[in-house]
mmCIF file of C-alpha atoms in Angstrom:
data_model
loop_
_atom_site.group_PDB
_atom_site.id
_atom_site.type_symbol
_atom_site.label_atom_id
_atom_site.label_comp_id
_atom_site.label_asym_id
_atom_site.label_seq_id
_atom_site.Cartn_x
_atom_site.Cartn_y
_atom_site.Cartn_z
ATOM 1 C CA THR B 1 57.437 -73.546 14.789
ATOM 2 C CA ALA B 2 59.133 -70.705 12.969
ATOM 3 C CA VAL B 3 58.129 -67.136 13.674
ATOM 4 C CA ALA B 4 58.631 -64.460 11.035
ATOM 5 C CA ILE B 5 58.791 -60.809 11.949
ATOM 6 C CA THR B 6 57.945 -58.430 9.149
ATOM 7 C CA LYS B 7 58.254 -54.684 8.753
ATOM 8 C CA ASP B 8 54.477 -54.453 9.188
ATOM 9 C CA ASP B 9 54.828 -55.590 12.809
ATOM 10 C CA SER B 10 55.086 -52.098 14.205
ATOM 11 C CA ASP B 11 53.328 -53.020 17.419
ATOM 12 C CA GLU B 12 56.162 -53.466 19.937
ATOM 13 C CA GLU B 13 54.081 -55.882 22.042
ATOM 14 C CA THR B 14 53.522 -58.185 19.030
ATOM 15 C CA VAL B 15 57.240 -58.215 18.206
ATOM 16 C CA ARG B 16 58.195 -58.970 21.823
ATOM 17 C CA SER B 17 55.588 -61.750 22.010
ATOM 18 C CA ARG B 18 56.924 -63.381 18.836
ATOM 19 C CA TYR B 19 60.492 -63.236 20.158
ATOM 20 C CA GLU B 20 59.336 -64.836 23.404
ATOM 21 C CA VAL B 21 57.892 -67.760 21.452
ATOM 22 C CA LEU B 22 60.990 -67.992 19.239
ATOM 23 C CA LEU B 23 63.439 -68.004 22.180
ATOM 24 C CA GLY B 24 61.183 -69.904 24.563
ATOM 25 C CA THR B 25 61.250 -67.081 27.084
ATOM 26 C CA ASN B 26 57.515 -67.497 27.589
ATOM 27 C CA ARG B 27 58.296 -70.663 29.603
ATOM 28 C CA LYS B 28 61.385 -69.685 31.582
ATOM 29 C CA ILE B 29 62.775 -71.581 34.543
ATOM 30 C CA ALA B 30 63.283 -68.288 36.352
ATOM 31 C CA ASP B 31 59.550 -68.508 37.205
ATOM 32 C CA LYS B 32 59.811 -72.038 38.661
ATOM 33 C CA ASN B 33 60.576 -73.024 42.253
ATOM 34 C CA VAL B 34 60.621 -76.839 42.405
ATOM 35 C CA SER B 35 61.356 -79.709 40.047
ATOM 36 C CA VAL B 36 60.881 -83.458 40.332
ATOM 37 C CA GLY B 37 62.614 -85.833 37.963
ATOM 38 C CA VAL B 38 63.389 -89.415 36.996
ATOM 39 C CA LEU B 39 66.987 -90.044 35.912
ATOM 40 C CA SER B 40 68.942 -92.743 34.196
ATOM 41 C CA GLY B 41 72.690 -92.821 34.749
ATOM 42 C CA GLY B 42 74.910 -90.256 36.358
ATOM 43 C CA SER B 43 75.605 -90.047 40.068
ATOM 44 C CA SER B 44 72.253 -91.729 40.883
ATOM 45 C CA GLY B 45 73.342 -95.036 39.380
ATOM 46 C CA LEU B 46 71.307 -96.865 36.740
ATOM 47 C CA VAL B 47 68.000 -95.261 37.685
ATOM 48 C CA GLY B 48 67.006 -92.690 40.255
ATOM 49 C CA GLY B 49 64.799 -89.853 41.311
ATOM 50 C CA ARG B 50 65.637 -86.254 42.109
ATOM 51 C CA ILE B 51 63.926 -83.242 43.664
ATOM 52 C CA ASP B 52 65.271 -79.696 43.224
ATOM 53 C CA ILE B 53 64.427 -76.497 45.062
ATOM 54 C CA ALA B 54 65.259 -73.054 43.690
ATOM 55 C CA LEU B 55 67.385 -70.899 45.988
ATOM 56 C CA ALA B 56 68.129 -68.091 43.551
ATOM 57 C CA PRO B 57 70.432 -68.078 41.695
ATOM 58 C CA PHE B 58 71.131 -71.792 42.384
ATOM 59 C CA TRP B 59 69.061 -74.964 42.617
ATOM 60 C CA LEU B 60 69.633 -77.341 45.548
ATOM 61 C CA SER B 61 68.947 -80.992 44.751
ATOM 62 C CA ALA B 62 68.614 -84.319 46.531
ATOM 63 C CA SER B 63 68.587 -87.683 44.787
ATOM 64 C CA MET B 64 68.196 -91.387 45.453
ATOM 65 C CA GLY B 65 68.999 -94.138 43.034
ATOM 66 C CA SER B 66 69.864 -97.731 42.480
ATOM 67 C CA GLY B 67 71.854 -100.057 40.313
ATOM 68 C CA VAL B 68 72.525 -103.760 40.179
ATOM 69 C CA ASP B 69 73.705 -104.668 43.732
ATOM 70 C CA TYR B 70 74.097 -101.064 44.914
ATOM 71 C CA SER B 71 72.021 -98.075 45.967
ATOM 72 C CA SER B 72 72.885 -94.379 46.016
ATOM 73 C CA TRP B 73 71.938 -91.010 47.460
ATOM 74 C CA GLY B 74 73.264 -87.564 46.742
ATOM 75 C CA LEU B 75 73.097 -83.814 47.271
ATOM 76 C CA GLY B 76 73.977 -81.192 44.710
ATOM 77 C CA LEU B 77 74.007 -77.606 43.591
ATOM 78 C CA ARG B 78 73.097 -76.518 40.045
ATOM 79 C CA LYS B 79 73.358 -73.215 38.192
ATOM 80 C CA TYR B 80 71.333 -72.654 35.013
ATOM 81 C CA LEU B 81 73.373 -70.309 32.822
ATOM 82 C CA PHE B 82 70.495 -68.668 30.881
ATOM 83 C CA PRO B 83 67.418 -69.009 33.122
ATOM 84 C CA ARG B 84 65.201 -66.898 30.874
ATOM 85 C CA LEU B 85 65.332 -69.327 27.911
ATOM 86 C CA ALA B 86 63.649 -72.668 27.235
ATOM 87 C CA VAL B 87 67.005 -74.294 26.359
ATOM 88 C CA LEU B 88 69.052 -74.254 29.559
ATOM 89 C CA PRO B 89 72.759 -75.057 29.702
ATOM 90 C CA PHE B 90 73.817 -75.800 33.280
ATOM 91 C CA VAL B 91 76.790 -76.581 35.489
ATOM 92 C CA ASP B 92 76.501 -78.543 38.693
ATOM 93 C CA ILE B 93 78.440 -80.220 41.446
ATOM 94 C CA ARG B 94 77.185 -83.193 43.433
ATOM 95 C CA TYR B 95 78.255 -85.271 46.405
ATOM 96 C CA SER B 96 76.927 -88.821 46.404
ATOM 97 C CA GLU B 97 77.447 -92.144 48.096
ATOM 98 C CA TRP B 98 77.082 -95.495 46.405
ATOM 99 C CA LEU B 99 76.440 -98.370 48.799
ATOM 100 C CA LEU B 100 77.498 -101.789 47.473
ATOM 101 C CA LYS B 101 75.628 -104.759 48.935
ATOM 102 C CA LYS B 102 77.513 -107.807 50.231
ATOM 103 C CA SER B 103 77.661 -110.727 47.823
ATOM 104 C CA HIS B 104 78.103 -114.287 49.074
ATOM 105 C CA ASP B 105 79.605 -115.276 45.718
ATOM 106 C CA GLN B 106 83.373 -114.694 45.895
ATOM 107 C CA ARG B 107 83.430 -114.941 42.081
ATOM 108 C CA ALA B 108 81.027 -112.015 41.709
ATOM 109 C CA ASP B 109 81.804 -109.412 39.069
ATOM 110 C CA PHE B 110 81.559 -105.638 39.479
ATOM 111 C CA PRO B 111 78.002 -104.343 38.952
ATOM 112 C CA TYR B 112 76.991 -102.468 35.812
ATOM 113 C CA PRO B 113 78.432 -100.082 34.654
ATOM 114 C CA GLN B 114 81.633 -102.008 35.330
ATOM 115 C CA TYR B 115 84.028 -99.336 34.083
ATOM 116 C CA ALA B 116 82.648 -96.990 36.775
ATOM 117 C CA THR B 117 82.124 -99.397 39.671
ATOM 118 C CA LYS B 118 85.687 -100.716 39.250
ATOM 119 C CA SER B 119 86.812 -97.137 39.894
ATOM 120 C CA PHE B 120 84.572 -96.752 42.961
ATOM 121 C CA PHE B 121 84.885 -100.107 44.812
ATOM 122 C CA SER B 122 87.907 -102.225 45.770
ATOM 123 C CA ASN B 123 86.152 -105.553 45.057
ATOM 124 C CA PRO B 124 82.690 -106.685 43.915
ATOM 125 C CA PHE B 125 81.697 -108.882 46.865
ATOM 126 C CA ASP B 126 82.302 -106.960 50.133
ATOM 127 C CA LYS B 127 79.819 -104.434 51.538
ATOM 128 C CA GLN B 128 81.351 -101.020 50.781
ATOM 129 C CA THR B 129 80.504 -97.327 50.541
ATOM 130 C CA ALA B 130 81.967 -95.102 47.830
ATOM 131 C CA HIS B 131 82.168 -91.370 48.607
ATOM 132 C CA LEU B 132 81.937 -89.493 45.310
ATOM 133 C CA VAL B 133 82.102 -85.913 44.058
ATOM 134 C CA SER B 134 80.852 -85.091 40.565
ATOM 135 C CA PRO B 135 81.353 -81.794 38.766
ATOM 136 C CA GLY B 136 79.218 -81.785 35.638
ATOM 137 C CA LEU B 137 77.606 -79.900 32.836
ATOM 138 C CA GLY B 138 74.584 -80.444 30.670
ATOM 139 C CA MET B 139 71.617 -79.100 28.790
ATOM 140 C CA ALA B 140 67.976 -78.991 29.828
ATOM 141 C CA TYR B 141 64.863 -78.091 27.880
ATOM 142 C CA ILE B 142 61.643 -76.877 29.491
ATOM 143 C CA GLY B 143 58.332 -77.112 27.605
ATOM 144 C CA LYS B 144 55.248 -74.930 27.874
ATOM 145 C CA GLU B 145 53.558 -77.058 30.522
ATOM 146 C CA GLY B 146 56.692 -77.317 32.701
ATOM 147 C CA PHE B 147 57.799 -80.734 31.487
ATOM 148 C CA GLY B 148 61.457 -80.981 30.600
ATOM 149 C CA LEU B 149 64.249 -83.177 29.331
ATOM 150 C CA GLU B 150 67.881 -83.009 30.369
ATOM 151 C CA VAL B 151 71.163 -84.620 29.377
ATOM 152 C CA GLY B 152 74.352 -84.311 31.364
ATOM 153 C CA ALA B 153 77.914 -85.489 31.743
ATOM 154 C CA GLN B 154 79.776 -85.745 35.031
ATOM 155 C CA TYR B 155 83.314 -86.634 35.996
ATOM 156 C CA THR B 156 82.713 -88.699 39.121
ATOM 157 C CA TRP B 157 85.701 -88.922 41.479
ATOM 158 C CA SER B 158 85.967 -91.505 44.268
ATOM 159 C CA PHE B 159 87.680 -90.224 47.409
ATOM 160 C CA ASP B 160 88.147 -93.819 48.584
ATOM 161 C CA MET B 161 89.809 -95.228 45.460
ATOM 162 C CA GLU B 162 91.385 -91.925 44.333
ATOM 163 C CA GLN B 163 90.218 -92.378 40.751
ATOM 164 C CA GLY B 164 87.193 -91.465 38.710
ATOM 165 C CA ALA B 165 85.009 -92.165 35.709
ATOM 166 C CA VAL B 166 82.967 -90.113 33.257
ATOM 167 C CA LEU B 167 79.243 -90.769 33.582
ATOM 168 C CA GLY B 168 76.344 -89.580 31.457
ATOM 169 C CA SER B 169 72.752 -89.021 32.484
ATOM 170 C CA LEU B 170 69.345 -88.585 30.894
ATOM 171 C CA GLY B 171 66.352 -87.265 32.784
ATOM 172 C CA LEU B 172 62.669 -86.411 32.486
ATOM 173 C CA VAL B 173 61.765 -83.486 34.743
ATOM 174 C CA ARG B 174 58.615 -81.627 35.773
ATOM 175 C CA TYR B 175 59.117 -77.990 36.838
ATOM 176 C CA PHE B 176 56.583 -76.281 39.142
#
């Protein structure tokens, strides 16, 4: 909703309150300590869950995820650039491991997303672990009740294969 400030608004408290609504500063992440989220894509794989704990000025996170024929876990560090606003650009770095399950079919193809798993695993049928580091950036939005939405992009580098892939993520988050 739009908020208009007129010359008649001489009460400083009213003006500040209207700006807080306009900028979303009445629901800032700076007042939150924990978040729990469900993610699709990114370093968690196709789908995953994440929990974050605020350790000012950073957020420490742990995640678990899964994809077709692989599972993942990860740890990360995130910095929200403007923690007093409702729209929150962020930068983060994550370490994760993707664990590919053994396939008995020697004609197996790389699991989805193939462009990424081809960069992380040497073949699609042996049991393998990919050690990954992912610097990323994104944008989060936090609503009045603490529910949020985030989108991100990460360049995920495999130490084992010495190559990487760009991954995107979408998440629904609840901030407490």
